[in-house]
Amino acid sequence: MEHIRYVKIPSTESRTDPDSHVAYGLQVQGPVRSWTVWHRYRDFVALEYELSREFPGVAPPGPLPPKSLASWFAKLPALGSGGSGGDGEFVDERRRALERYIQSMILSDDDRWRTSRALQAFLAPASRGARLLAGKNGGPAPGLSRPASETESAGSEASWATPASWLADQRDAEQVVRDVRQSILRRESALTRNEVAVSHQALLEGKRLLGDLGQSIKALEHGLEQTKAGLTAGELLRRQDMLMRLGEDKANLARIVMGSGVAAGSSG
C-alpha cells in the first residue's frame, strides 16, 4: 500500500461525457511520485458510503460538503456576482471543501482513514484502483464500478456507483424532468405574449434538457446493473419502477417538445 503524503485539488474541468458535470482533479503525492485522478462530486458521495461500510458508526474526521451548499448560496447576492460568476464561485468553494475533506483523512492522527481500502482505491491510479476494489473472486466489489481514470489514461471517465449514489442520481434525473416541464410552460407563456425569441430559447432549452435526461437514464440503467447484487428483490423492483417512470416521462415530454418544434417550424 503506497504511503500518500498529501492530496490537493488545484483544478476543475467542465465535462459533458456521459452527462454535464464538473470533474475535480486530485493531485496525489506519494513518497517518490505524484499522479492525478479525476472524480465528480457523486464519486465523493460514493466514497463516503464505502467508508461508512468499512467503519460502521464512525464518521470521517472532516465533513463531506453537501451537494447544494445551500447555506453558501445564500451569500451569493452579497458577492454582487452574476449567474455565471456565482456558478464559478460555487464550484471553487466546493473544490476547497472537497480538498479539506480528503486532507482531513490523510492528515488524521487516526491511521484507519488514510489506510482505508476505500480511500486508497479512490486515490489510486486507475489500474491499481481497480485492483483494490476487486472482490475475492477478482470481480468488482459489490455496488462499485471502477473509479474515474487518471490524467495519463486515455478513454472515458467511469462512474463510481453505489446504491446510495444511484438514488442521488435518480433524484437529479427527476429534477431534469421538472426542468423540461418548466421550459415547456415558459415557451407556452412566451407564445401567448408573442415573444418569439423567448419562445425559441425555451424550446432549445427543452431539447437540451431532454438530451441530458436521456444520458441520465442510460447512466442509471448501467448503475442499476452494477449495484443490483447488493439490493433486495423488493428494492431492485422499486428502482426498476423508478427507471420505467423516468422513461415514460421522457417519451411524453419528447412528444410535446418535438411537436412544438414542428409547429414552430411550420409557422415560420
Coordinates of C-alpha atoms in Angstrom, one line a residue:
M1 CA 0.0 0.0 0.0
E2 CA 1.6 3.3 -1.1
H3 CA 2.0 5.9 1.6
I4 CA 0.2 9.1 0.5
R5 CA 1.8 12.3 1.8
Y6 CA -0.8 14.8 0.8
V7 CA -3.7 15.4 -1.7
K8 CA -4.5 18.8 -3.3
I9 CA -7.4 19.7 -5.7
P10 CA -5.9 22.6 -7.6
S11 CA -8.2 22.4 -10.7
T12 CA -11.6 21.5 -12.1
E13 CA -13.0 20.8 -15.5
S14 CA -16.4 21.1 -17.0
R15 CA -17.3 17.8 -18.9
T16 CA -20.2 16.6 -20.9
D17 CA -19.5 12.8 -21.1
P18 CA -21.5 10.9 -20.0
D19 CA -23.5 14.0 -18.9
S20 CA -22.8 17.6 -17.9
H21 CA -20.8 17.7 -14.7
V22 CA -17.8 19.2 -13.1
A23 CA -14.7 17.0 -12.6
Y24 CA -12.2 17.7 -9.8
G25 CA -8.6 16.9 -10.4
L26 CA -7.0 15.4 -7.3
Q27 CA -3.2 15.7 -7.2
V28 CA -1.8 12.9 -5.1
Q29 CA 1.7 12.9 -3.8
G30 CA 3.3 9.6 -2.8
P31 CA 6.8 9.0 -1.4
V32 CA 8.6 9.3 -4.7
R33 CA 6.0 10.1 -7.4
S34 CA 2.8 12.0 -7.9
W35 CA -0.3 11.4 -10.1
T36 CA -3.7 13.0 -10.8
V37 CA -7.1 11.3 -10.6
W38 CA -10.3 12.9 -11.6
H39 CA -13.6 12.5 -9.8
R40 CA -17.0 14.1 -9.9
Y41 CA -19.0 15.0 -6.8
R42 CA -21.1 11.9 -6.7
D43 CA -17.8 9.8 -6.6
F44 CA -17.1 11.6 -3.2
V45 CA -20.6 10.6 -2.1
A46 CA -19.9 7.0 -3.0
L47 CA -16.6 7.2 -1.1
E48 CA -18.4 8.4 2.0
Y49 CA -20.8 5.5 1.6
E50 CA -18.0 3.0 1.3
L51 CA -16.2 4.4 4.4
S52 CA -19.5 4.1 6.4
R53 CA -19.5 0.4 5.5
E54 CA -15.8 -0.1 6.3
F55 CA -16.1 1.8 9.6
P56 CA -19.8 1.5 10.8
G57 CA -20.8 4.2 13.2
V58 CA -17.6 6.2 12.9
A59 CA -17.7 9.5 10.9
P60 CA -14.6 10.7 8.9
P61 CA -12.6 13.4 10.7
G62 CA -13.8 16.1 8.2
P63 CA -17.3 16.6 6.8
L64 CA -18.2 16.0 3.1
P65 CA -19.7 19.2 1.7
P66 CA -23.4 18.9 0.9
K67 CA -24.5 18.7 -2.7
S68 CA -26.3 22.0 -2.8
L69 CA -24.2 24.1 -0.4
A70 CA -27.4 26.0 0.2
S71 CA -26.1 27.9 3.2
W72 CA -23.2 29.1 1.0
F73 CA -25.6 30.0 -1.9
A74 CA -27.4 32.3 0.5
K75 CA -24.3 34.6 0.5
L76 CA -24.2 35.0 -3.3
P77 CA -26.2 38.2 -3.5
A78 CA -23.8 39.9 -1.2
L79 CA -20.9 39.0 -3.5
G80 CA -22.5 41.1 -6.3
S81 CA -21.8 38.4 -8.9
G82 CA -23.9 37.4 -11.8
G83 CA -25.2 34.0 -12.6
S84 CA -22.1 32.6 -14.3
G85 CA -19.8 34.2 -11.7
G86 CA -22.0 32.6 -9.0
D87 CA -21.6 29.2 -10.6
G88 CA -17.8 29.6 -10.7
E89 CA -17.7 30.7 -7.1
F90 CA -19.8 27.8 -6.1
V91 CA -17.5 25.3 -7.9
D92 CA -14.4 26.9 -6.3
E93 CA -15.9 26.8 -2.8
R94 CA -16.8 23.1 -3.3
R95 CA -13.3 22.3 -4.7
R96 CA -11.8 23.7 -1.5
A97 CA -14.3 21.9 0.7
L98 CA -13.6 18.6 -1.0
E99 CA -9.9 19.1 -0.6
R100 CA -10.3 19.7 3.1
Y101 CA -12.5 16.6 3.3
I102 CA -9.8 14.3 1.7
Q103 CA -6.9 16.0 3.6
S104 CA -8.7 15.5 6.9
M105 CA -8.3 11.7 6.4
I106 CA -4.8 11.9 5.0
L107 CA -3.5 14.0 8.0
S108 CA -5.6 12.4 10.7
D109 CA -3.9 11.0 13.8
D110 CA -6.2 8.0 13.4
D111 CA -4.4 5.8 10.8
R112 CA -7.5 3.9 9.9
W113 CA -8.6 6.7 7.5
R114 CA -5.5 7.1 5.3
T115 CA -5.0 3.3 5.2
S116 CA -8.7 2.5 4.5
R117 CA -9.4 0.3 1.5
A118 CA -12.0 2.7 0.2
L119 CA -9.8 5.8 0.3
Q120 CA -6.8 4.0 -1.2
A121 CA -8.9 2.8 -4.1
F122 CA -10.4 6.3 -4.6
L123 CA -6.9 8.0 -4.8
A124 CA -5.0 5.2 -6.6
P125 CA -4.1 5.4 -10.3
A126 CA -6.8 3.8 -12.4
S127 CA -5.4 0.4 -12.9
R128 CA -4.3 -0.1 -9.2
G129 CA -7.6 1.4 -8.0
A130 CA -9.5 -1.3 -10.0
R131 CA -7.4 -4.0 -8.3
L132 CA -8.0 -2.5 -4.8
L133 CA -11.8 -2.6 -5.5
A134 CA -11.7 -6.2 -6.7
G135 CA -13.6 -8.7 -4.8
K136 CA -12.4 -12.1 -3.6
N137 CA -13.1 -13.7 -7.0
G138 CA -11.4 -10.9 -8.9
G139 CA -14.6 -9.1 -9.8
P140 CA -15.6 -5.6 -8.8
A141 CA -16.7 -5.1 -5.2
P142 CA -20.5 -5.2 -4.8
G143 CA -22.1 -1.9 -5.6
L144 CA -19.0 -0.3 -7.1
S145 CA -17.6 0.4 -10.5
R146 CA -14.2 1.5 -11.5
P147 CA -13.1 5.0 -10.3
A148 CA -12.6 7.8 -12.8
S149 CA -9.4 7.4 -14.9
E150 CA -6.3 9.3 -14.0
T151 CA -4.9 12.1 -16.2
E152 CA -2.4 9.9 -18.0
S153 CA -5.0 7.4 -19.1
A154 CA -7.0 7.6 -22.3
G155 CA -10.6 6.7 -22.5
S156 CA -13.8 8.0 -21.0
E157 CA -14.4 8.7 -17.3
A158 CA -16.2 5.8 -15.5
S159 CA -18.7 6.5 -12.7
W160 CA -18.2 5.0 -9.2
A161 CA -21.7 3.8 -8.5
T162 CA -23.2 2.7 -5.2
P163 CA -26.8 2.1 -4.1
A164 CA -26.7 5.5 -2.3
S165 CA -25.3 7.4 -5.2
W166 CA -27.7 5.8 -7.6
L167 CA -30.6 7.2 -5.6
A168 CA -29.0 10.7 -5.7
D169 CA -28.6 10.4 -9.5
Q170 CA -32.2 9.3 -9.8
R171 CA -33.4 12.4 -7.9
D172 CA -31.3 14.5 -10.2
A173 CA -33.0 12.9 -13.2
E174 CA -36.4 13.7 -11.7
Q175 CA -35.3 17.3 -11.3
V176 CA -34.4 17.4 -15.0
V177 CA -38.0 16.1 -15.8
R178 CA -39.3 19.1 -13.8
D179 CA -36.9 21.5 -15.6
V180 CA -38.2 20.2 -19.0
R181 CA -41.8 20.9 -17.9
Q182 CA -40.8 24.4 -16.8
S183 CA -39.2 25.1 -20.2
I184 CA -42.5 23.9 -21.9
L185 CA -44.5 26.3 -19.7
R186 CA -42.1 29.2 -20.4
R187 CA -42.5 28.6 -24.1
E188 CA -46.3 28.5 -24.0
S189 CA -46.3 31.6 -21.9
A190 CA -44.0 33.4 -24.3
L191 CA -46.2 32.4 -27.3
T192 CA -49.2 33.9 -25.7
R193 CA -47.3 37.2 -25.4
N194 CA -45.9 36.8 -29.0
E195 CA -42.3 36.8 -27.7
V196 CA -40.9 34.7 -30.5
A197 CA -37.2 34.9 -29.4
V198 CA -38.1 33.9 -25.8
S199 CA -40.3 31.0 -27.1
H200 CA -37.5 29.7 -29.3
Q201 CA -34.9 29.9 -26.5
A202 CA -37.3 27.9 -24.2
L203 CA -37.7 25.3 -27.0
L204 CA -34.0 24.9 -27.4
E205 CA -33.6 24.6 -23.6
G206 CA -36.2 21.9 -23.5
K207 CA -34.4 19.9 -26.3
R208 CA -31.1 20.2 -24.5
L209 CA -32.6 19.1 -21.2
L210 CA -34.2 16.1 -23.0
G211 CA -30.8 15.1 -24.2
D212 CA -29.4 15.4 -20.6
L213 CA -32.3 13.3 -19.4
G214 CA -31.6 10.5 -21.9
Q215 CA -28.0 10.4 -20.8
S216 CA -29.0 10.3 -17.1
I217 CA -31.4 7.4 -17.8
K218 CA -28.6 5.4 -19.6
A219 CA -26.3 6.0 -16.7
L220 CA -29.0 4.9 -14.2
E221 CA -29.6 1.7 -16.2
H222 CA -25.9 1.0 -16.2
G223 CA -25.6 1.8 -12.4
L224 CA -28.5 -0.4 -11.5
E225 CA -26.9 -3.3 -13.4
Q226 CA -23.7 -2.7 -11.4
T227 CA -25.3 -2.5 -8.0
K228 CA -28.3 -4.9 -8.2
A229 CA -26.3 -7.7 -6.4
G230 CA -26.3 -5.6 -3.2
L231 CA -30.1 -4.9 -3.3
T232 CA -33.0 -6.9 -2.0
A233 CA -35.5 -8.2 -4.5
G234 CA -38.1 -5.6 -3.4
E235 CA -35.6 -2.7 -3.6
L236 CA -34.5 -3.8 -7.1
L237 CA -38.1 -3.9 -8.3
R238 CA -38.7 -0.4 -6.8
R239 CA -35.7 1.0 -8.6
Q240 CA -36.7 -0.6 -11.9
D241 CA -40.1 1.1 -11.5
M242 CA -38.4 4.4 -11.0
L243 CA -36.5 3.9 -14.2
M244 CA -39.6 2.9 -16.1
R245 CA -41.4 6.1 -14.9
L246 CA -38.4 8.2 -16.0
G247 CA -38.5 6.6 -19.4
E248 CA -42.3 7.2 -19.7
D249 CA -41.8 10.9 -18.6
K250 CA -39.1 11.3 -21.2
A251 CA -41.2 9.9 -24.0
N252 CA -44.2 12.0 -23.1
L253 CA -42.1 15.2 -22.8
A254 CA -40.3 14.5 -26.1
R255 CA -43.6 14.3 -27.9
I256 CA -44.6 17.7 -26.6
V257 CA -41.2 19.3 -27.2
M258 CA -40.6 17.9 -30.6
G259 CA -44.2 18.6 -31.6
S260 CA -43.6 22.2 -30.5
G261 CA -40.5 22.3 -32.8
V262 CA -42.5 21.1 -35.8
A263 CA -45.2 23.7 -35.1
A264 CA -42.7 26.5 -34.8
G265 CA -41.0 25.5 -38.0
S266 CA -44.3 25.3 -40.0
S267 CA -45.4 28.7 -38.6
G268 CA -42.2 30.3 -39.8

